[in-house]
Short mmCIF file of C-alpha atoms in Angstrom, two decimals:
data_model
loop_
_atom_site.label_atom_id
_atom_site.label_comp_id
_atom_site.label_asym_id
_atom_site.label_seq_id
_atom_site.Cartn_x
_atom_site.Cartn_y
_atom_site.Cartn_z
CA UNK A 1 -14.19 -13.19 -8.70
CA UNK A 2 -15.75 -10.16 -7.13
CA UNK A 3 -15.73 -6.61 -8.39
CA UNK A 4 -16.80 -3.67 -6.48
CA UNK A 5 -16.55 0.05 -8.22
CA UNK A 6 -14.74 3.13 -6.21
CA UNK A 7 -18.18 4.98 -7.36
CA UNK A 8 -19.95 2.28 -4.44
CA UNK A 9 -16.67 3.28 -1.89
CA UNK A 10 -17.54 7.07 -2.24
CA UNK A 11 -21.16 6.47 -1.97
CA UNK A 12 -21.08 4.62 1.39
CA UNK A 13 -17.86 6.42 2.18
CA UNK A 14 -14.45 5.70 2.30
CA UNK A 15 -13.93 5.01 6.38
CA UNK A 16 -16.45 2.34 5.80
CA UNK A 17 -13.42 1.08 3.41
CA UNK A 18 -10.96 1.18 6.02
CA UNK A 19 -13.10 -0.68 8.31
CA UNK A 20 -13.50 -3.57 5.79
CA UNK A 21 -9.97 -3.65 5.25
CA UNK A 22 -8.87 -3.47 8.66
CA UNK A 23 -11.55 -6.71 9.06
CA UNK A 24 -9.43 -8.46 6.29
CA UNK A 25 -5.83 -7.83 7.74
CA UNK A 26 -7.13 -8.96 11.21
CA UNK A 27 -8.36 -12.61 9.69
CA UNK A 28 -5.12 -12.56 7.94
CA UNK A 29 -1.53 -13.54 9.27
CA UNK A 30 0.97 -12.69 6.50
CA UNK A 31 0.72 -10.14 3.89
CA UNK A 32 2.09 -9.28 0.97
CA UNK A 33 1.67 -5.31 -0.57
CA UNK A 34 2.65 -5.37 -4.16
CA UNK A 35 3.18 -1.26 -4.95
CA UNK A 36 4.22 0.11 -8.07
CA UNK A 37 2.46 3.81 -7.70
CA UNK A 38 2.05 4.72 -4.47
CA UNK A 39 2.54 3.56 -1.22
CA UNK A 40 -0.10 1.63 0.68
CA UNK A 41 -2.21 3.04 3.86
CA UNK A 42 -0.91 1.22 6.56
CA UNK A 43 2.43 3.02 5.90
CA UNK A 44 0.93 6.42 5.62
CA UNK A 45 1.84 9.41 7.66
CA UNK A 46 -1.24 11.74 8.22
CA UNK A 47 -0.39 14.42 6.08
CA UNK A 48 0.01 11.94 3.15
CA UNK A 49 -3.21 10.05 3.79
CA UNK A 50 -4.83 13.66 3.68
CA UNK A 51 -3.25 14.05 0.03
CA UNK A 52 -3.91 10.74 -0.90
CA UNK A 53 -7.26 10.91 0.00
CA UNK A 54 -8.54 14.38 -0.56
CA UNK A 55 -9.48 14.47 -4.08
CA UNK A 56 -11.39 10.98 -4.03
CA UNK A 57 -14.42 11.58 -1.81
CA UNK A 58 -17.42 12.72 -2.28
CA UNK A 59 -20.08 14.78 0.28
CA UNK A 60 -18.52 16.74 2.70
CA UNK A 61 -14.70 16.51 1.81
CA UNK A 62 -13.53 18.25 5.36
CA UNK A 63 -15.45 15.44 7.34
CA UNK A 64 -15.43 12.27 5.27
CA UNK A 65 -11.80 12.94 4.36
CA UNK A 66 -11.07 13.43 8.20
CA UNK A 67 -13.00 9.69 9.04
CA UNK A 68 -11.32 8.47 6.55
CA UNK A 69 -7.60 9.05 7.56
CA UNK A 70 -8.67 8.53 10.83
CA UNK A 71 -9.65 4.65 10.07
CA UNK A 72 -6.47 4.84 8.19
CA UNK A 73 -4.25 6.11 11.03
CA UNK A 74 -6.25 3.27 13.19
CA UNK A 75 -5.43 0.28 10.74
CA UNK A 76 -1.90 0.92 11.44
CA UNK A 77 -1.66 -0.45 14.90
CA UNK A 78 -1.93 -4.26 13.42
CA UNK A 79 1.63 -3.50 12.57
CA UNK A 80 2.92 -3.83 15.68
CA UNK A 81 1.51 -7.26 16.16
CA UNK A 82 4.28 -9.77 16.38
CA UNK A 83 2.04 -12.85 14.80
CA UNK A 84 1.49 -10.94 11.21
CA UNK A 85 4.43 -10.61 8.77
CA UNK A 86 4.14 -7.89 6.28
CA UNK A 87 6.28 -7.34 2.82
CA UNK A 88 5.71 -3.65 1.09
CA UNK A 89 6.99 -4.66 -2.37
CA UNK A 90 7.68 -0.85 -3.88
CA UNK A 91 8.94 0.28 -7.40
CA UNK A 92 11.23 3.38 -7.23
CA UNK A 93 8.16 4.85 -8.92
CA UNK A 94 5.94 4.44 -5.65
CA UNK A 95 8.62 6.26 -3.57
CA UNK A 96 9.31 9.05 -6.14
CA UNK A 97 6.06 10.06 -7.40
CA UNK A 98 4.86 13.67 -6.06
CA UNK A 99 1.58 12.92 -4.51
CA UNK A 100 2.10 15.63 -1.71
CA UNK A 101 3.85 18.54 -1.02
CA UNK A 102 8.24 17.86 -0.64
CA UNK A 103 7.71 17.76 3.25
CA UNK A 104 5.32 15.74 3.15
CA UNK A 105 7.30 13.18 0.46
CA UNK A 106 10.13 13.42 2.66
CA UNK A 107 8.08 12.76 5.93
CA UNK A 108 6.65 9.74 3.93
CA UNK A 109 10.15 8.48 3.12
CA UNK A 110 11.45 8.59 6.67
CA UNK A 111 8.63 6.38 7.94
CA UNK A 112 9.21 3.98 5.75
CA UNK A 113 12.33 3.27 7.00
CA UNK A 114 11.50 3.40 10.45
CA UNK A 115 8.61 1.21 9.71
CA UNK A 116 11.02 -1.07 8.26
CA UNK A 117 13.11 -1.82 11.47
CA UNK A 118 9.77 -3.06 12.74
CA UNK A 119 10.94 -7.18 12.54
CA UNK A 120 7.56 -8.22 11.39
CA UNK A 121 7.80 -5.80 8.62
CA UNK A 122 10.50 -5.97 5.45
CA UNK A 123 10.14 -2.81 2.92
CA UNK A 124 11.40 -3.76 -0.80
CA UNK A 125 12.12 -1.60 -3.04
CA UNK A 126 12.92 -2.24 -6.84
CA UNK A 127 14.97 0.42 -8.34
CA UNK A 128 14.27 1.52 -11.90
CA UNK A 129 17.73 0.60 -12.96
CA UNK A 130 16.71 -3.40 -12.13
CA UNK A 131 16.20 -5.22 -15.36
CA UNK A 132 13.28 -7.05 -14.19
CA UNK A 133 11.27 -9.63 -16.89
CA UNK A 134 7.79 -8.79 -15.79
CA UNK A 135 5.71 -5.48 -15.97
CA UNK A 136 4.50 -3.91 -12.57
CA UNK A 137 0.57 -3.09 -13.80
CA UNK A 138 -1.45 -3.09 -10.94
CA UNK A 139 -1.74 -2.67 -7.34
CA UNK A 140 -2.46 -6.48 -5.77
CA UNK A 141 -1.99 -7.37 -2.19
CA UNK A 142 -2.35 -11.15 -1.37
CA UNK A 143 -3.79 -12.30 1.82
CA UNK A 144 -2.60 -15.57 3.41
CA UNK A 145 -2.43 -17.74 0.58
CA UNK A 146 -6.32 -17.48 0.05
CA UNK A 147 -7.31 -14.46 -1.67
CA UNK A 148 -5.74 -11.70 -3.62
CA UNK A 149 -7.17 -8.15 -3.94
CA UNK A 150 -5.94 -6.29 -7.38
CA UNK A 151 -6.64 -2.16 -7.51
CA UNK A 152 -7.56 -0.61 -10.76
CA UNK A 153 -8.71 2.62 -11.48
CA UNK A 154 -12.59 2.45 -11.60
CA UNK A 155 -12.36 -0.32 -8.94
CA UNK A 156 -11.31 -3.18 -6.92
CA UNK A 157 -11.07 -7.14 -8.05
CA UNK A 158 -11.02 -9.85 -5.65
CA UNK A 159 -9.59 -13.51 -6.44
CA UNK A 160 -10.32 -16.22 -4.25
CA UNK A 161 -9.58 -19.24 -7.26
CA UNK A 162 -6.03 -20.65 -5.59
CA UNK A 163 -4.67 -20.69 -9.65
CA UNK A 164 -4.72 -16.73 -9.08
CA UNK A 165 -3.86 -16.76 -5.79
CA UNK A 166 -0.56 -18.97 -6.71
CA UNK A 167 -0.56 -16.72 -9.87
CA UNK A 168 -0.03 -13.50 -8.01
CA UNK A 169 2.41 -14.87 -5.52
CA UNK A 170 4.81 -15.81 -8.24
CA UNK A 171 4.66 -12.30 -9.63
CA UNK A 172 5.53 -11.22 -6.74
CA UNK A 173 8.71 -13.56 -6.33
CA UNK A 174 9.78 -11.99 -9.41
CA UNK A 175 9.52 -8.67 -8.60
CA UNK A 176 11.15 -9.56 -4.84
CA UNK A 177 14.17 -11.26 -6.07
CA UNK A 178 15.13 -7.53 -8.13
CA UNK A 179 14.28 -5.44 -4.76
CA UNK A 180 16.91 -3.61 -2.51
CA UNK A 181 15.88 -5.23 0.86
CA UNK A 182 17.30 -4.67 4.69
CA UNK A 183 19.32 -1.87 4.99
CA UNK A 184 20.34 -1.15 1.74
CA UNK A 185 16.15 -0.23 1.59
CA UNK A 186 16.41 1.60 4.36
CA UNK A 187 19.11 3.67 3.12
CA UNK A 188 17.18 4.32 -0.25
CA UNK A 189 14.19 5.49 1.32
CA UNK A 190 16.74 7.66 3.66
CA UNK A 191 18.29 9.43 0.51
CA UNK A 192 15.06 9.93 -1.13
CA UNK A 193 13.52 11.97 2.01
CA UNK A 194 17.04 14.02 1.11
CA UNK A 195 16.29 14.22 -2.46
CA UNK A 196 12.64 15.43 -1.53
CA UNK A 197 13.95 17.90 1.14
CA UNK A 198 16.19 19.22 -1.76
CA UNK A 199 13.68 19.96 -3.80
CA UNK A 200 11.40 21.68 -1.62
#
């Protein structure tokens, strides 16, 4: 198991982040996002990953918060390569939460679903009325079937031991087989940008 503190992300900064996770998708072919608070960079529009990451750097916030969405914004293209699958596992929580401005939510929603008709790329979404027998606590993504990475809030865990590994794919089985898939994600993420747009 490794651990490595936010406190050490800041201190180097963040884009130097982006370029070691950017490192890890490329060695990886499929990839699972399991999201129950927010959604994950590589489905960030700009004006979210400015949000996101404004209030979590250190130094100069104009210019490391710029590198930083700009290694974010980069990241993205590995989306459009047909030889990686992706899953974004969401709760409605992650879609509904106001980390930006109601645009900006609404923006966020939209390219979701268009990221979704990508046919490498399947957005799940499990809606709070789900009865689901597990409890979405953290923030894991698992690589391959060789190592999971699990977010908390003073840090970031790695697990390489295939009994987590196996662990954390299981969870997310669980929390897949309660999750409005296809279109009928699509369409959530649709009426949510409308819900946002509402409210603004």
């Amino acid at each position: 198991m490794e651990y490595a503190s936010w406190r050490t992300h800041t201190r180097v900064g963040l884009h130097q982040k982006q370029t070691e996770l950017r490192a890890l998708e490329r060695s990886s072919r499929v990839m699972r996002h399991f999201l129950p608070a927010v959604p994950t960079g590589l489905l960030h529009v700009r004006e979210y990953a400015e949000q996101a990451l404004s209030r979590t750097v250190a130094g100069d916030p104009a210019r490391d918060v710029q590198r930083a969405v700009d290694a974010r914004m980069e990241r993205q293209a590995i989306l459009d390569d047909p030889s990686r699958s992706f899953t974004f596992l969401l709760t409605e929580q992650a879609v509904s939460w106001r980390r930006a401005p109601a645009d900006v939510m609404a923006a966020q929603c939209v390219h979701m679903a268009e990221v979704a008709r990508k046919e490498n790329v399947e957005i799940a979404i499990v809606p709070r009325s789900a009865e689901v027998p597990a409890i979405p606590m953290n923030i894991f993504v698992v690589y391959d079937e060789r190592l999971v990475t699990v977010e908390l809030f003073s840090g970031e865990v790695v697990l390489r031991d295939p009994r987590d590994v196996a662990h954390h794919l299981e969870l997310f089985a669980v929390f897949q087989e309660h999750a409005l898939t296809g279109s009928d994600a699509g369409s959530y993420l649709l009426a949510a940008a409308d819900d946002f747009l509402q409210e603004g």
